[in-house]
mmCIF file of C-alpha atoms in Angstrom:
data_model
loop_
_atom_site.group_PDB
_atom_site.id
_atom_site.type_symbol
_atom_site.label_atom_id
_atom_site.label_comp_id
_atom_site.label_asym_id
_atom_site.label_seq_id
_atom_site.Cartn_x
_atom_site.Cartn_y
_atom_site.Cartn_z
ATOM 1 C CA UNK M 248 8.843 -11.759 -1.205
ATOM 2 C CA UNK M 249 6.999 -11.174 -4.482
ATOM 3 C CA UNK M 250 9.009 -10.266 -7.554
ATOM 4 C CA UNK M 251 6.398 -7.745 -8.715
ATOM 5 C CA UNK M 252 4.644 -4.906 -6.902
ATOM 6 C CA UNK M 253 0.845 -5.022 -6.964
ATOM 7 C CA UNK M 254 -0.635 -1.543 -7.325
ATOM 8 C CA UNK M 255 -3.702 -0.334 -5.516
ATOM 9 C CA UNK M 256 -5.975 2.497 -6.622
ATOM 10 C CA UNK M 257 -3.889 5.643 -6.230
ATOM 11 C CA UNK M 258 -4.538 8.367 -3.666
ATOM 12 C CA UNK M 259 -5.795 10.953 -6.197
ATOM 13 C CA UNK M 260 -8.063 8.447 -7.947
ATOM 14 C CA UNK M 261 -9.370 7.346 -4.542
ATOM 15 C CA UNK M 262 -10.229 10.944 -3.613
ATOM 16 C CA UNK M 263 -12.111 11.386 -6.887
ATOM 17 C CA UNK M 264 -13.914 8.039 -6.609
ATOM 18 C CA UNK M 265 -14.963 8.905 -3.054
ATOM 19 C CA UNK M 266 -17.130 11.663 -4.549
ATOM 20 C CA UNK M 267 -18.079 10.456 -8.033
ATOM 21 C CA UNK M 268 -17.236 7.172 -9.747
ATOM 22 C CA UNK M 269 -15.888 6.624 -13.252
ATOM 23 C CA UNK M 270 -19.443 6.111 -14.567
ATOM 24 C CA UNK M 271 -20.278 9.630 -13.334
ATOM 25 C CA UNK M 272 -22.471 8.500 -10.433
ATOM 26 C CA UNK M 273 -22.425 10.137 -7.014
ATOM 27 C CA UNK M 274 -20.669 7.823 -4.533
ATOM 28 C CA UNK M 275 -22.984 6.384 -1.876
ATOM 29 C CA UNK M 276 -21.008 5.237 1.195
ATOM 30 C CA UNK M 277 -22.350 2.628 3.606
ATOM 31 C CA UNK M 278 -21.183 0.663 6.618
ATOM 32 C CA UNK M 279 -20.110 -2.953 6.071
ATOM 33 C CA UNK M 280 -22.396 -5.045 8.262
ATOM 34 C CA UNK M 281 -22.311 -8.688 9.324
ATOM 35 C CA UNK M 282 -25.916 -9.142 8.145
ATOM 36 C CA UNK M 283 -25.006 -8.113 4.580
ATOM 37 C CA UNK M 284 -27.286 -5.054 4.505
ATOM 38 C CA UNK M 285 -27.224 -3.178 2.154
ATOM 39 C CA UNK M 286 -24.536 -5.249 0.378
ATOM 40 C CA UNK M 287 -22.886 -8.477 1.463
ATOM 41 C CA UNK M 288 -19.259 -7.397 1.323
ATOM 42 C CA UNK M 289 -17.297 -8.383 4.439
ATOM 43 C CA UNK M 290 -14.169 -10.180 3.285
ATOM 44 C CA UNK M 291 -14.393 -8.663 -0.207
ATOM 45 C CA UNK M 292 -11.322 -6.852 -1.542
ATOM 46 C CA UNK M 293 -10.716 -3.148 -0.975
ATOM 47 C CA UNK M 294 -8.790 -1.848 -3.986
ATOM 48 C CA UNK M 295 -7.538 1.283 -2.199
ATOM 49 C CA UNK M 296 -5.442 -0.672 0.317
ATOM 50 C CA UNK M 297 -5.420 -4.227 -1.091
ATOM 51 C CA UNK M 298 -6.965 -5.949 1.916
ATOM 52 C CA UNK M 299 -10.321 -7.458 2.859
ATOM 53 C CA UNK M 300 -13.279 -5.417 4.122
ATOM 54 C CA UNK M 301 -13.905 -5.638 7.873
ATOM 55 C CA UNK M 302 -17.239 -5.258 9.658
ATOM 56 C CA UNK M 303 -17.971 -1.674 10.683
ATOM 57 C CA UNK M 304 -15.875 -0.013 7.973
ATOM 58 C CA UNK M 305 -17.326 2.824 5.882
ATOM 59 C CA UNK M 306 -16.975 1.759 2.284
ATOM 60 C CA UNK M 307 -18.427 2.386 -1.156
ATOM 61 C CA UNK M 308 -19.019 0.270 -4.240
ATOM 62 C CA UNK M 309 -17.949 2.333 -7.230
ATOM 63 C CA UNK M 310 -17.369 1.942 -10.940
ATOM 64 C CA UNK M 311 -13.647 2.151 -11.688
ATOM 65 C CA UNK M 312 -11.860 2.488 -15.045
ATOM 66 C CA UNK M 313 -8.209 1.609 -14.315
ATOM 67 C CA UNK M 314 -7.013 1.625 -17.927
ATOM 68 C CA UNK M 315 -8.644 5.008 -18.574
ATOM 69 C CA UNK M 316 -6.845 6.533 -15.601
ATOM 70 C CA UNK M 317 -3.491 4.981 -16.607
ATOM 71 C CA UNK M 318 -4.000 6.195 -20.189
ATOM 72 C CA UNK M 319 -4.723 9.753 -19.033
ATOM 73 C CA UNK M 320 -1.431 9.781 -17.118
ATOM 74 C CA UNK M 321 0.638 8.250 -19.932
ATOM 75 C CA UNK M 322 -0.973 9.703 -23.061
ATOM 76 C CA UNK M 323 -2.128 6.279 -24.285
ATOM 77 C CA UNK M 324 -5.358 5.985 -26.265
ATOM 78 C CA UNK M 325 -7.040 2.673 -25.403
ATOM 79 C CA UNK M 326 -10.189 3.407 -27.409
ATOM 80 C CA UNK M 327 -12.596 0.488 -27.207
ATOM 81 C CA UNK M 328 -10.336 -1.313 -24.702
ATOM 82 C CA UNK M 329 -11.293 1.204 -22.031
ATOM 83 C CA UNK M 330 -13.633 -0.495 -19.595
ATOM 84 C CA UNK M 331 -14.994 0.051 -16.124
ATOM 85 C CA UNK M 332 -16.286 -2.228 -13.443
ATOM 86 C CA UNK M 333 -17.290 -2.466 -9.793
ATOM 87 C CA UNK M 334 -14.764 -2.205 -6.962
ATOM 88 C CA UNK M 335 -14.975 -1.553 -3.236
ATOM 89 C CA UNK M 336 -13.042 1.350 -1.708
ATOM 90 C CA UNK M 337 -12.941 3.022 1.686
ATOM 91 C CA UNK M 338 -15.499 5.827 1.774
ATOM 92 C CA UNK M 339 -13.087 8.144 3.577
ATOM 93 C CA UNK M 340 -9.399 8.817 3.093
ATOM 94 C CA UNK M 341 -7.257 5.705 2.905
ATOM 95 C CA UNK M 342 -3.503 5.619 3.339
ATOM 96 C CA UNK M 343 -3.154 2.841 0.796
ATOM 97 C CA UNK M 344 -1.601 -0.531 1.488
ATOM 98 C CA UNK M 345 0.061 -1.066 4.844
ATOM 99 C CA UNK M 346 3.735 -1.981 4.917
ATOM 100 C CA UNK M 347 4.518 -4.552 2.241
ATOM 101 C CA UNK M 348 2.481 -7.652 2.961
ATOM 102 C CA UNK M 349 3.822 -11.044 2.005
ATOM 103 C CA UNK M 350 2.490 -12.454 -1.238
ATOM 104 C CA UNK M 351 -0.016 -11.043 -3.677
ATOM 105 C CA UNK M 352 -3.367 -9.625 -2.541
ATOM 106 C CA UNK M 353 -6.549 -11.673 -2.727
ATOM 107 C CA UNK M 354 -4.582 -14.797 -3.653
ATOM 108 C CA UNK M 355 -6.899 -17.603 -2.534
ATOM 109 C CA UNK M 356 -5.773 -20.967 -3.916
ATOM 110 C CA UNK M 357 -8.193 -22.235 -6.543
ATOM 111 C CA UNK M 358 -9.645 -18.823 -7.405
ATOM 112 C CA UNK M 359 -9.756 -18.021 -11.101
ATOM 113 C CA UNK M 360 -8.249 -14.817 -12.439
ATOM 114 C CA UNK M 361 -7.766 -13.253 -15.823
ATOM 115 C CA UNK M 362 -4.369 -11.665 -16.374
ATOM 116 C CA UNK M 363 -4.945 -9.135 -19.122
ATOM 117 C CA UNK M 364 -1.895 -7.598 -20.779
ATOM 118 C CA UNK M 365 -1.818 -4.113 -22.294
ATOM 119 C CA UNK M 366 0.738 -2.397 -24.515
ATOM 120 C CA UNK M 367 1.938 1.198 -24.187
ATOM 121 C CA UNK M 368 -0.966 2.372 -26.395
ATOM 122 C CA UNK M 369 -3.473 0.850 -23.975
ATOM 123 C CA UNK M 370 -4.539 -1.935 -26.329
ATOM 124 C CA UNK M 371 -4.916 -5.546 -25.212
ATOM 125 C CA UNK M 372 -1.683 -7.380 -25.963
ATOM 126 C CA UNK M 373 -2.794 -10.804 -24.773
ATOM 127 C CA UNK M 374 -3.941 -12.426 -21.631
ATOM 128 C CA UNK M 375 -4.558 -15.707 -19.927
ATOM 129 C CA UNK M 376 -6.797 -17.519 -17.535
ATOM 130 C CA UNK M 377 -4.980 -18.179 -14.276
ATOM 131 C CA UNK M 378 -6.019 -20.525 -11.487
ATOM 132 C CA UNK M 379 -4.230 -19.475 -8.322
ATOM 133 C CA UNK M 380 -2.119 -22.431 -7.194
ATOM 134 C CA UNK M 381 -1.337 -23.463 -3.603
ATOM 135 C CA UNK M 382 1.956 -21.567 -3.906
ATOM 136 C CA UNK M 383 0.226 -18.382 -5.069
ATOM 137 C CA UNK M 384 3.320 -16.202 -4.913
ATOM 138 C CA UNK M 385 5.381 -18.466 -7.171
ATOM 139 C CA UNK M 386 2.420 -18.896 -9.529
ATOM 140 C CA UNK M 387 1.832 -15.166 -9.906
ATOM 141 C CA UNK M 388 5.586 -14.537 -10.285
ATOM 142 C CA UNK M 389 5.714 -17.046 -13.185
ATOM 143 C CA UNK M 390 2.601 -15.563 -14.804
ATOM 144 C CA UNK M 391 4.007 -12.014 -14.612
ATOM 145 C CA UNK M 392 7.404 -13.238 -15.876
ATOM 146 C CA UNK M 393 5.574 -14.745 -18.847
ATOM 147 C CA UNK M 394 3.625 -11.537 -19.495
ATOM 148 C CA UNK M 395 6.627 -9.215 -19.286
ATOM 149 C CA UNK M 396 8.764 -11.523 -21.438
ATOM 150 C CA UNK M 397 6.888 -9.820 -24.274
ATOM 151 C CA UNK M 398 8.634 -6.422 -24.596
ATOM 152 C CA UNK M 399 5.381 -4.856 -25.841
ATOM 153 C CA UNK M 400 3.571 -5.454 -22.534
ATOM 154 C CA UNK M 401 3.449 -2.283 -20.413
ATOM 155 C CA UNK M 402 1.071 -3.434 -17.675
ATOM 156 C CA UNK M 403 -1.038 -6.359 -16.532
ATOM 157 C CA UNK M 404 -4.476 -6.150 -14.940
ATOM 158 C CA UNK M 405 -5.525 -8.962 -12.637
ATOM 159 C CA UNK M 406 -9.306 -9.451 -12.658
ATOM 160 C CA UNK M 407 -11.669 -11.885 -10.974
ATOM 161 C CA UNK M 408 -13.288 -14.226 -13.476
ATOM 162 C CA UNK M 409 -16.629 -14.485 -11.660
ATOM 163 C CA UNK M 410 -17.534 -10.801 -11.779
ATOM 164 C CA UNK M 411 -14.773 -9.333 -13.949
ATOM 165 C CA UNK M 412 -13.751 -7.059 -11.085
ATOM 166 C CA UNK M 413 -10.358 -5.398 -11.199
ATOM 167 C CA UNK M 414 -8.149 -6.794 -8.406
ATOM 168 C CA UNK M 415 -4.809 -5.011 -8.909
ATOM 169 C CA UNK M 416 -2.285 -4.135 -11.603
ATOM 170 C CA UNK M 417 1.410 -4.638 -12.144
ATOM 171 C CA UNK M 418 3.404 -2.366 -14.440
ATOM 172 C CA UNK M 419 6.629 -2.998 -16.290
ATOM 173 C CA UNK M 420 9.383 -1.805 -13.966
ATOM 174 C CA UNK M 421 7.412 -2.724 -10.823
ATOM 175 C CA UNK M 422 9.355 -5.933 -10.392
ATOM 176 C CA UNK M 423 11.993 -6.819 -7.876
ATOM 177 C CA UNK M 424 11.339 -4.849 -4.703
ATOM 178 C CA UNK M 425 8.050 -6.408 -3.628
ATOM 179 C CA UNK M 426 6.691 -3.104 -2.263
ATOM 180 C CA UNK M 427 3.059 -2.384 -3.080
ATOM 181 C CA UNK M 428 2.660 0.419 -5.589
ATOM 182 C CA UNK M 429 -0.072 2.994 -5.839
ATOM 183 C CA UNK M 430 -1.291 3.801 -9.320
#
């Protein structure tokens, strides 16, 4: 069981993103197809439920600003640290992650991630490059332990190195129960 709870895109944010993304664009849903038309996406991460896309699902590729949404809820002012990037979500309502799954989402051994730390003001408070080890759960647990050893760190964003895509976040206080959180 993981020591920290990975958070998916929250239900309210998902509803909003299903209509208009964080770049202000109208959401354009499509069906995930084996032939990769219009976008090759099967097996890619869904950030609303923290699992891989399956053929036949109605999904959308949207621009998401996770720090902006967290800051709006907490009163933080990230300024220039606010950023947005592409993520896949279900096009229709999503109940979020299923019952707690073992391990961390999208934890393929050898994949490179950036673990970006933020303080309570929403400013970057450090980060590190992280290669997911064979024992992904233990590796992530150690990396989050390291991040939260700094009392200034309020949350950590896990991002893919290749495209910079947001994968999930962990917040201070999300440790211990292993249940997925929804932002």
